[in-house]
Structure formats: C-alpha cells, structure tokens
Amino acid sequence: MSKTQEIAIQPRKFVTALPTIEDLYQMTVPQDDNVNALNVLLDKPPHKDWVKVHPFIKKKVETPSGPVNVGIDYLPIGRVEWLLKRIFKRYRIEVLREGTSFNGVYVVVRVHYLHPILGTMEFHDGIGAQQLQTKKDSSPADLANINNGAISMAFGIAKSIAIKDACDHFGRLFGSDLNRAENIALPDVPRLTRDEERLVNLINLCTSKDQVEALKGQVDLHENVLPYYQEKYDSFI
Amino acid sequence: MTPLFRIRASAASLIMTDPVGKTPMEKYLEAVSTLKEKKEKWGLVPVEKRSQVRNSELKASIDKLESEIPALEKSKETVVLGETAKSYALQWQRGQRWNRTADFSNKYTQKGSACEEDGFDLVATLKGIMLYKNPIKLENEWATGTPDPFNKLTGKLINKDIKSSWDWTTFPYKSDKLDKVYEWQNMIYAWLGEEESWTTTYCLVNTPPNLLRREKERKWYDLGGPDRNSDSYVEACIEIEKRGIYDMELFLKRAADDGEPFELHCKDWKYDVPANERIMEFTTMLEMEKIEALKERVIQVRKFLETQ
C-alpha cells in the first residue's frame, strides 16, 4: 500500500485549534495549527506572472487620469490544474450536471481533492456557463445560426469555468480575489427601470434629430436615460 | 358603515345585464293591452250570444285581467335587477362590511397583470408615445376606475386601456366586436376622464417564464408524468412555447432578469410574430344616454342593497 493510499484510508485524527477572538481581530493564525497553515497558503495572492488579462471581458478601473476599461484578471485553467497537482497531489474532476440554459450551455462540476493535512477526500462544487456562438450579426437567441462546433466549444469553456469557479473556494491563491468588487471600481452603468427601458427603446427608434428632441421632456424625468439620449442626439449631428 | 355603492368601471357590464323575463312595467303594459283587445272583441259579440260557453270564457278572462291590473300597476315601477347584478352587488356589500376583497385570479388575469408593462412597451414602440403606469384613480358619485397608462410629463391620462391576450387564439380579429365588459369599461373611463372616446388596445406579448413553466408542469401531469425527454412531452412543451412566446429575444432577456433558468424545448425557434401584427384596437365612443342608464342602474342597486 502506498503512503498516499494509507493516508487516504486512515485520516489523521486531530482537532484543529480554535482561534481566539483576539486572533480574529488581529487576523493572526495560531502557529500550531496545520489546517490553518494550509489556509494561510491558500490565502496568498497568486504570482503576478500567473495572472493573465482577459482580451474581451472588461472592467472599469479608476486611474489618476480618470476611469479606464481594462480586461479582467484571470488564472488560466492550466495554472489552476497545476496548482491542484502541486498542493493536493490527488484530485479528480466529476461532472455533476450539464445542460442547456437559454441560448447557452452550463456545466456543474465537483472538484474532489485530498486534503493534505486531514488526509480526507474533500470537494468543492462550481458552475460554469457559456453562450453558444452564433454567426456574425445574428441575434444570440437565433438558434438557427449557431456556428459549427459551437456546442462542443461552449461545453469545454463552460467546464473550465466551472472548475475555476469550484477552485475559487480554496482561496486567493486560486484567483478568488482577482476581480472582487472591493478591488475594482464597478462600471457605473445604472440598472434601468421598465419606464426607462421603454424610453430608451423610443429614443433608439428615432430616425431624426427632431424626433429625439421631442423626447427631451420625458428624458428630463429620467436622469439615467440622458446618456442614451445624448448619444442618439449626437448621432444626427 | 358601508359606503355608498359606486360601480367599478370593469364591473359595469355586470349591473347593466338585464334580468331574464319581462319587467313589471312590461307585464303591466302587456296586461293593459290584452284587456283592451279582449274588451273590443267582447263588444262585437251580440247580446244573445254572450251566454255561449266560448263567449263566457272571454268574459271570465276579462274579469280576471281587470282584477289583476291594479296590482300590476302598483308594482310597475318596482326595480328588478338581474341575478348577475344582484350577485355582484351582494358580494360588494359583504366585502365592504367585512373588509375583504374577492380573488378573481386565474392564468388569464395573471398574465394580464404580469404583462401590463410589456403591453406598454409594445404600444410605445408602435405608436411612438411614452406611457407610464397610471396611479390616479378616477371617481365620481356613480363610478370609479383606474385606467392603465398616463403621460407623466403632462400628468394627463392616455385614453387607452391595455389588455394582454393569453395566446394567439384569444387575440381578437379586426372584424370582432369589443367585449361588452370592455365596452362599458371604456365608456366609464371616457366619462370619468372627460374624453370623447376610449380605446381598448389588445396586445399579444410573451407569457412570463413562470407561467409557461407552470403550463409545462400541468401538461406533464396531464400526460401521466412521462419521461421528460419523451417525444410526446417535448412536443407538447414546444407547442406551449409557441403559444406563449412571440418575441424570443425579449423573452430570453426577461427570463434572464428573473434569474431562474427556463428550459427551452424548441431548439429551432423561428416563430416570432412581427410587433405590428400583435396589436389590435377597438374604440368606444362616449354615449351619454348609456351613462344615464348606468346612473339609473346604480340607483337601483343602491335601493336593492338597502333591502338586504
């Protein structure tokens, strides 16, 4: 019997040390607690070289010269799998569910891993979804215009996202904090009410500057709609 | 204390339904007319023949009518409400006394209220006007009503009432006549809103995802709980989607806003209906004679309720 199997079958029995309230306030970790030591390791930020910038998905960040849109940070799936192998040695990906939702697919996975301290098999679940790619200029809802290979591509991407979503639960080392709200300035596009959506639709239907101007009174009642009004108005200048 | 009865615009047709059979006035007039005819006939009978059996029967019927007419004359002004009107009035009275409202909810009314804003969207897009949900209740001493849309900018009501059809089979045709219920509703809105006319605008919009899910569940039970991947169930679900969805892109957007996944069974959607074909309007002109009749009927209902 190999050492790994022995560990898996006979988990080490010990009680983890409870933190004191002072430990929590000071955010310190009892030195004699191996489980916490693992948590500390998993709570370290990932190496900057591991982090990639997404080419399409953007976030807004505040800079001294004003807000700018930059790609979101992410850990590639290869790096996540490498970390799983290095830290846990033994892990297994189980696909719990897969299916279609609206115009895309989703995959739910369970990442089983051998807890290196407790010696037990533990798991985290994650979900990932990916929209089916449709032909250029066709609606995402137009299922008749799905690209060749869109389904197999979407499932693969959804599974990768699901694995990364599950691994987010390990901690910052796996990229859980990369795009947290407190770290980034969320786009300041307000959610429109139904009335405002209706007004934006009306604005978008306008085919002349006069038509847009006729809606100015309504727009004055809805501050959130002003950027849409302005954009449409400017398009006729 | 129960407030004075006033008719809700949406219920006006209920009290305007005439009772089955003849009214007391009709009975009285008919008796008077029959008596006159029979007396004329009796006058033509020679005196020597009046004792014959046939003629004595005529005389007996004249005597009978003469004895009945005073009672009919006395009651000719009596108000007789139809059973529908009585039933509505009694329920209103009990609801007021016990401080309760009746639940008329069904899948048609649920879609109606859930899709009100979708109807506004459709009308706004096609008519190029901005509509808002109206918070203003209109009322006078006879009737009350809260019409759907209004113009927030001017603070004025828009003389339209938006109705959402359940599906394409209940969406009216141009040649159809407006339902009496909505005709009376329009009439009262026009009266209360001081307009010459009011329009019922039928809209055929998407059924909300939660109602379609329920329809699919109901179908699953109807089919005896088959395998959810079975052809019969999937085909039935596709038909439900085709009856409930008329603009797939918008449906998917609303479903995403709901935050609850909706399983689309139709993988090859090509059934959208153009927006301009999903609206149908019927206009009702204000007729003051009808309004006067309504006032009269409200008075009759009040009198009836006093006796209860």
XYZ file of C-alpha atoms in Angstrom:
545
model
C 0.000 0.000 0.000
C 1.448 3.359 -0.973
C 1.784 6.153 1.520
C -0.858 8.204 -0.266
C -3.412 5.427 -0.073
C -2.613 4.866 3.572
C -3.253 8.493 4.297
C -6.480 8.425 2.388
C -7.810 5.408 4.212
C -6.679 6.342 7.677
C -7.155 10.049 8.139
C -5.085 11.623 10.832
C -7.140 12.346 13.863
C -6.551 15.667 15.472
C -8.597 18.626 16.491
C -7.830 21.929 14.871
C -7.097 24.732 17.251
C -9.868 27.285 17.590
C -8.735 30.859 17.138
C -9.228 33.273 19.985
C -11.288 36.374 19.422
C -8.036 38.325 19.522
C -6.670 36.122 16.706
C -9.684 37.065 14.651
C -9.451 40.767 15.470
C -5.730 40.817 14.745
C -6.197 38.484 11.761
C -3.406 36.233 13.054
C -3.211 32.444 12.856
C -2.258 30.076 15.670
C 1.204 28.766 14.785
C 0.492 25.189 15.854
C -2.427 24.664 13.531
C -1.566 22.857 10.280
C -5.010 23.279 8.831
C -4.721 26.975 9.258
C -1.287 26.862 7.769
C -2.864 25.427 4.639
C -5.485 28.148 4.728
C -2.740 30.733 5.028
C -1.004 29.266 1.993
C -4.225 29.249 0.002
C -4.906 32.820 1.064
C -1.725 34.131 -0.542
C -2.221 36.070 -3.758
C -1.213 34.271 -6.949
C 2.144 35.116 -8.503
C 1.756 38.070 -10.832
C 3.203 36.068 -13.726
C 0.395 33.550 -13.391
C -2.317 36.161 -13.786
C -3.471 36.855 -17.326
C -5.598 39.692 -18.658
C -8.747 38.730 -20.495
C -8.845 40.127 -24.038
C -12.629 40.610 -24.229
C -14.224 40.872 -20.795
C -13.603 44.349 -19.441
C -13.781 46.069 -16.087
C -13.606 49.737 -15.249
C -10.733 50.850 -13.032
C -10.092 54.232 -11.529
C -6.800 55.866 -12.513
C -5.429 59.338 -11.670
C -6.431 60.414 -15.173
C -9.955 59.026 -14.814
C -11.680 55.665 -15.229
C -10.433 53.326 -17.937
C -11.684 49.991 -19.227
C -9.204 47.141 -18.909
C -9.541 43.383 -19.314
C -10.353 41.426 -16.182
C -7.621 39.380 -14.488
C -7.868 35.607 -14.548
C -5.893 32.466 -13.894
C -5.724 30.177 -16.933
C -7.175 26.703 -16.417
C -3.705 25.184 -16.956
C -2.342 27.120 -13.989
C -5.311 26.101 -11.827
C -4.735 22.435 -12.639
C -1.023 22.825 -11.948
C -1.808 24.276 -8.516
C -4.215 21.425 -7.784
C -1.484 18.906 -8.603
C 1.218 20.713 -6.620
C -0.793 21.363 -3.464
C -3.187 18.442 -3.239
C -1.338 15.825 -5.310
C -4.523 13.882 -5.785
C -7.629 15.425 -7.291
C -10.470 14.387 -9.554
C -12.999 16.368 -11.564
C -16.532 14.998 -11.551
C -19.144 16.444 -13.908
C -22.313 16.550 -11.840
C -24.642 18.066 -14.397
C -24.658 19.625 -17.796
C -27.404 21.097 -19.894
C -28.731 23.982 -21.893
C -29.982 27.188 -20.454
C -31.493 29.854 -22.700
C -29.069 30.159 -25.583
C -26.071 28.572 -23.907
C -24.826 25.563 -22.034
C -23.835 25.045 -18.438
C -21.713 22.508 -16.597
C -21.670 21.811 -12.889
C -18.509 20.120 -11.599
C -17.282 18.784 -8.300
C -13.541 19.042 -7.702
C -12.543 16.270 -5.318
C -9.179 16.692 -3.641
C -7.151 15.014 -0.985
C -6.861 17.332 1.964
C -3.115 17.324 2.612
C -3.471 17.817 6.363
C -6.655 15.941 7.252
C -5.991 13.176 4.750
C -9.621 13.008 3.729
C -11.158 13.441 0.320
C -12.972 16.749 0.259
C -14.643 18.613 -2.572
C -15.804 21.973 -3.848
C -18.562 22.472 -6.414
C -18.563 25.006 -9.205
C -20.718 26.053 -12.108
C -19.796 27.467 -15.481
C -21.860 28.582 -18.432
C -21.079 29.659 -21.941
C -23.255 31.203 -24.608
C -23.484 29.365 -27.929
C -21.640 31.245 -30.595
C -23.892 32.383 -33.437
C -22.969 33.741 -36.836
C -21.806 37.330 -37.028
C -24.622 39.928 -36.909
C -27.217 37.347 -35.904
C -29.017 37.502 -32.584
C -27.644 35.360 -29.713
C -31.181 33.978 -29.492
C -31.169 32.906 -33.120
C -30.504 29.229 -32.640
C -30.739 28.598 -36.381
C -27.482 30.489 -36.848
C -25.254 28.580 -34.459
C -21.673 28.274 -35.666
C -20.230 24.868 -36.482
C -18.690 23.330 -33.383
C -20.332 25.933 -31.145
C -21.742 23.317 -28.792
C -18.528 21.372 -28.220
C -16.638 24.611 -27.807
C -19.196 26.021 -25.383
C -19.230 22.884 -23.210
C -15.426 22.872 -22.991
C -15.336 26.507 -21.952
C -18.214 26.035 -19.505
C -16.392 23.121 -17.885
C -13.183 25.138 -17.494
C -15.138 27.995 -15.947
C -16.877 25.551 -13.620
C -13.540 24.082 -12.449
C -12.172 27.536 -11.806
C -15.386 28.503 -10.016
C -15.026 25.460 -7.746
C -11.337 26.193 -7.115
C -12.178 29.796 -6.185
C -13.354 28.303 -2.905
C -9.771 27.357 -1.996
C -8.790 30.984 -1.659
C -6.890 33.836 -3.202
C -4.086 31.635 -4.495
C -6.571 30.182 -6.964
C -7.663 33.622 -8.088
C -10.758 34.094 -5.934
C -9.947 37.737 -5.238
C -8.745 38.776 -8.647
C -11.796 40.814 -9.578
C -13.523 41.306 -6.267
C -15.782 44.338 -6.016
C -13.653 45.962 -3.336
C -10.635 45.774 -5.579
C -12.177 47.223 -8.673
C -14.470 50.064 -9.496
C -17.600 48.509 -10.945
C -18.938 50.056 -14.109
C -21.250 52.878 -13.129
C -23.969 51.975 -15.618
C -27.185 52.091 -13.582
C -29.852 49.439 -13.993
C -32.757 50.947 -15.883
C -36.341 50.730 -14.687
C -39.026 49.441 -17.054
C -40.101 53.019 -17.759
C -36.533 53.966 -18.557
C -36.038 50.914 -20.782
C -39.182 51.932 -22.663
C -37.892 55.450 -23.130
C -34.502 54.196 -24.324
C -36.295 51.998 -26.860
C -38.242 55.018 -28.068
C -35.032 57.008 -28.363
C -33.390 54.232 -30.325
C -36.326 54.153 -32.728
C -35.928 57.828 -33.588
C -34.860 58.457 -37.148
C -34.283 62.198 -36.954
C -32.952 64.815 -34.612
C -36.440 66.318 -34.295
C -37.845 63.024 -33.097
C -35.118 62.759 -30.485
C -35.681 66.318 -29.344
C -39.379 65.637 -28.952
C -38.472 63.194 -26.194
C -36.337 65.675 -24.245
C -39.126 66.439 -21.786
C -39.503 62.748 -20.955
C -35.733 62.344 -20.659
C -35.629 65.181 -18.150
C -37.733 62.975 -15.872
C -35.161 60.178 -16.066
C -31.592 61.145 -15.392
C -30.362 57.623 -16.189
C -31.607 57.909 -19.758
C -29.681 61.086 -20.515
C -26.539 59.322 -21.853
C -28.687 57.324 -24.314
C -30.470 60.494 -25.380
C -27.206 62.341 -25.829
C -25.643 59.532 -27.847
C -28.629 59.346 -30.184
C -28.824 63.116 -30.467
C -25.127 63.325 -31.310
C -25.526 60.691 -33.997
C -27.631 63.152 -36.004
C -25.125 65.987 -35.771
C -70.771 51.886 7.939
C -70.917 50.585 4.373
C -70.083 53.322 1.872
C -72.448 54.320 -0.905
C -72.348 51.886 -3.795
C -70.396 53.058 -6.823
C -69.727 50.853 -9.778
C -66.188 49.914 -10.773
C -65.604 50.506 -14.470
C -64.509 46.913 -15.005
C -67.713 45.597 -13.399
C -70.207 47.931 -15.056
C -71.384 45.306 -17.528
C -72.415 43.095 -14.609
C -75.010 45.504 -13.307
C -76.124 46.531 -16.783
C -77.208 42.998 -17.587
C -80.999 42.992 -17.885
C -82.968 40.396 -15.933
C -84.262 37.317 -17.693
C -88.018 37.560 -18.498
C -90.360 40.565 -18.505
C -90.002 43.543 -16.222
C -93.006 44.597 -14.017
C -93.611 47.523 -16.372
C -93.650 45.221 -19.381
C -96.053 42.876 -17.593
C -98.373 45.781 -16.722
C -98.363 47.216 -20.257
C -98.974 43.809 -21.727
C -101.954 43.206 -19.417
C -103.479 46.603 -20.270
C -103.071 45.964 -23.975
C -104.572 42.446 -23.765
C -107.529 43.760 -21.761
C -108.194 46.394 -24.380
C -108.139 43.790 -27.175
C -110.457 41.448 -25.323
C -112.922 44.225 -24.461
C -113.089 45.203 -28.114
C -113.753 41.613 -29.023
C -116.449 41.360 -26.317
C -118.136 44.482 -27.672
C -118.584 42.781 -31.017
C -120.350 39.746 -29.538
C -124.166 40.007 -29.982
C -126.003 40.172 -26.671
C -127.984 36.976 -27.356
C -124.759 35.019 -27.906
C -122.891 36.237 -24.800
C -124.112 33.330 -22.736
C -122.461 30.793 -25.030
C -119.610 28.850 -23.423
C -116.920 30.323 -25.680
C -118.025 33.883 -25.005
C -118.471 33.385 -21.307
C -114.809 32.238 -21.165
C -113.832 35.507 -22.850
C -115.785 37.420 -20.239
C -114.120 35.465 -17.451
C -110.633 36.287 -18.798
C -111.619 39.990 -18.988
C -112.742 39.897 -15.377
C -109.515 38.191 -14.372
C -107.357 40.782 -16.110
C -109.355 43.625 -14.571
C -108.767 42.202 -11.156
C -105.009 41.711 -11.774
C -104.211 45.064 -13.371
C -104.414 47.218 -10.184
C -101.731 45.078 -8.554
C -99.578 45.173 -11.700
C -99.990 48.930 -11.885
C -98.889 49.293 -8.314
C -95.722 47.284 -8.877
C -94.919 48.501 -12.387
C -92.164 50.826 -11.109
C -90.561 48.120 -8.983
C -86.910 47.563 -9.791
C -85.969 44.061 -10.736
C -82.261 43.546 -11.061
C -80.776 40.664 -12.984
C -79.326 37.797 -10.987
C -75.802 38.747 -12.086
C -76.272 42.310 -10.879
C -77.752 41.154 -7.562
C -74.971 38.694 -7.018
C -72.292 41.313 -7.735
C -73.995 43.892 -5.529
C -74.332 41.479 -2.616
C -70.704 40.457 -2.864
C -69.658 44.102 -2.954
C -71.734 44.813 0.137
C -70.322 41.862 2.077
C -66.792 42.737 1.000
C -67.269 46.267 2.304
C -68.835 45.126 5.555
C -66.187 42.501 6.255
C -63.345 44.483 4.736
C -62.368 41.817 2.228
C -61.700 41.664 -1.489
C -62.611 38.837 -3.824
C -59.936 36.905 -5.681
C -60.687 36.611 -9.376
C -57.202 35.418 -10.227
C -56.629 32.889 -12.975
C -53.924 32.350 -15.564
C -55.502 34.892 -17.922
C -55.691 37.653 -15.324
C -52.237 36.733 -14.017
C -50.763 37.205 -17.451
C -52.746 40.426 -17.795
C -51.243 41.984 -14.719
C -47.763 40.498 -15.176
C -47.538 41.711 -18.767
C -49.012 45.160 -18.359
C -45.621 46.812 -18.807
C -44.872 44.611 -21.833
C -48.094 45.896 -23.371
C -46.959 49.453 -22.642
C -43.650 48.672 -24.355
C -45.392 47.351 -27.441
C -47.758 50.325 -27.678
C -44.921 52.773 -27.056
C -42.829 51.199 -29.804
C -45.620 51.071 -32.362
C -47.309 54.372 -31.557
C -44.178 56.314 -30.694
C -45.615 57.577 -27.417
C -44.258 57.261 -23.919
C -46.581 55.579 -21.427
C -46.378 55.185 -17.672
C -48.459 53.176 -15.301
C -51.228 55.396 -14.033
C -51.508 55.816 -10.268
C -54.568 58.097 -10.463
C -57.940 56.675 -9.512
C -60.845 58.391 -11.234
C -64.186 58.610 -9.494
C -67.426 60.498 -9.194
C -70.567 59.768 -7.195
C -71.573 56.911 -9.534
C -68.457 55.152 -10.693
C -64.764 54.554 -10.079
C -61.916 53.357 -12.255
C -58.172 53.373 -12.716
C -57.257 53.436 -16.403
C -53.874 51.960 -17.358
C -51.487 54.455 -18.893
C -50.806 58.118 -18.451
C -48.314 60.692 -19.599
C -46.074 61.579 -16.680
C -44.866 64.705 -18.401
C -48.291 66.263 -18.827
C -49.902 64.418 -15.922
C -52.786 63.538 -18.246
C -54.315 60.154 -18.871
C -53.847 58.480 -22.221
C -57.244 57.284 -23.366
C -56.217 53.687 -23.886
C -56.727 50.566 -21.877
C -54.121 47.874 -22.466
C -55.184 44.219 -22.424
C -52.875 41.257 -22.857
C -54.318 38.290 -24.697
C -53.472 34.890 -23.240
C -52.281 33.498 -26.572
C -52.776 33.858 -30.296
C -56.133 32.058 -30.167
C -57.626 34.611 -27.777
C -56.130 37.592 -29.581
C -59.076 39.294 -31.381
C -59.565 39.827 -35.078
C -60.264 43.185 -36.661
C -63.788 42.048 -37.529
C -64.588 41.118 -33.921
C -66.805 43.251 -31.727
C -65.414 44.532 -28.476
C -66.500 42.514 -25.476
C -69.368 44.181 -23.537
C -67.242 44.203 -20.384
C -64.564 46.309 -22.039
C -67.100 48.450 -23.893
C -68.635 49.529 -20.598
C -65.220 49.969 -19.064
C -64.200 52.276 -21.911
C -67.472 54.160 -21.629
C -66.893 54.851 -17.934
C -63.231 55.774 -18.403
C -64.221 58.233 -21.140
C -66.897 59.684 -18.868
C -64.646 59.942 -15.798
C -61.653 61.104 -17.838
C -63.722 63.673 -19.754
C -62.809 62.238 -23.147
C -64.974 61.653 -26.181
C -63.783 58.105 -26.589
C -61.609 55.440 -25.022
C -59.732 52.655 -26.762
C -59.100 49.070 -25.716
C -55.724 48.021 -27.051
C -55.190 44.272 -27.152
C -51.550 43.265 -27.106
C -50.122 39.856 -27.828
C -46.957 39.739 -25.764
C -44.799 36.959 -24.334
C -46.230 34.939 -21.485
C -43.909 35.304 -18.470
C -41.485 32.391 -17.950
C -43.030 31.400 -14.613
C -46.467 30.954 -16.205
C -45.015 28.928 -19.080
C -43.166 26.709 -16.601
C -46.468 26.104 -14.854
C -48.158 25.254 -18.142
C -45.440 22.726 -18.874
C -45.827 21.178 -15.438
C -49.580 20.967 -15.902
C -49.043 19.258 -19.254
C -46.616 16.806 -17.678
C -49.272 15.790 -15.159
C -51.938 15.660 -17.900
C -49.770 13.248 -19.862
C -49.452 10.999 -16.837
C -45.952 12.023 -15.783
C -43.947 10.736 -18.769
C -40.163 10.770 -19.131
C -39.283 14.431 -19.508
C -37.217 13.612 -22.585
C -40.028 11.655 -24.239
C -41.140 12.874 -27.653
C -44.734 13.438 -26.543
C -43.720 15.652 -23.627
C -41.085 17.592 -25.558
C -43.526 18.190 -28.432
C -46.183 19.385 -26.001
C -43.667 21.758 -24.409
C -42.695 23.152 -27.801
C -46.363 23.840 -28.514
C -46.667 25.611 -25.149
C -43.652 27.757 -26.041
C -45.150 28.563 -29.443
C -48.395 29.622 -27.776
C -46.639 31.753 -25.194
C -43.644 33.316 -26.935
C -43.917 35.849 -29.738
C -40.585 37.636 -29.383
C -37.865 35.190 -28.364
C -35.114 37.735 -27.822
C -37.263 39.693 -25.396
C -38.423 36.505 -23.702
C -34.830 35.411 -23.076
C -33.993 38.833 -21.697
C -36.911 38.763 -19.277
C -36.112 35.176 -18.292
C -32.532 36.218 -17.545
C -33.833 39.129 -15.454
C -35.928 36.647 -13.476
C -32.737 34.864 -12.504
C -34.367 31.449 -12.711
C -33.362 29.184 -15.618
C -36.013 28.496 -18.221
C -35.570 25.307 -20.194
C -36.339 25.994 -23.834
C -37.621 22.869 -25.538
C -37.731 24.361 -29.008
C -34.156 24.276 -30.292
C -35.036 25.660 -33.697
C -37.026 28.803 -32.951
C -38.469 30.577 -35.978
C -41.875 31.605 -34.693
C -41.555 35.278 -33.766
C -44.558 37.376 -34.795
C -43.897 40.957 -36.033
C -44.758 43.579 -33.412
C -47.174 45.445 -35.700
C -49.314 42.312 -36.033
C -49.587 41.888 -32.279
C -51.729 44.897 -31.515
C -55.478 45.332 -32.104
C -57.546 48.353 -31.111
C -61.256 48.906 -30.531
C -62.570 52.369 -29.772
C -65.727 53.107 -27.795
C -67.420 56.474 -28.164
C -68.920 58.087 -25.075
C -72.732 57.901 -25.209
C -74.425 59.962 -22.544
C -77.727 58.032 -22.873
C -75.885 54.924 -21.800
C -74.279 56.807 -18.956
C -77.716 57.982 -17.832
C -78.916 54.377 -17.922
C -75.910 53.410 -15.855
C -76.682 56.086 -13.262
C -80.245 54.793 -13.098
C -78.985 51.250 -12.587
C -76.596 52.346 -9.824
C -79.565 53.922 -8.037
C -81.485 50.663 -8.452
C -78.589 48.683 -6.993
C -78.421 51.045 -4.023
C -82.148 50.567 -3.408
C -81.737 46.817 -3.661
C -78.863 46.839 -1.185
C -80.938 48.861 1.291
C -83.350 45.958 1.467
C -80.622 43.407 2.233
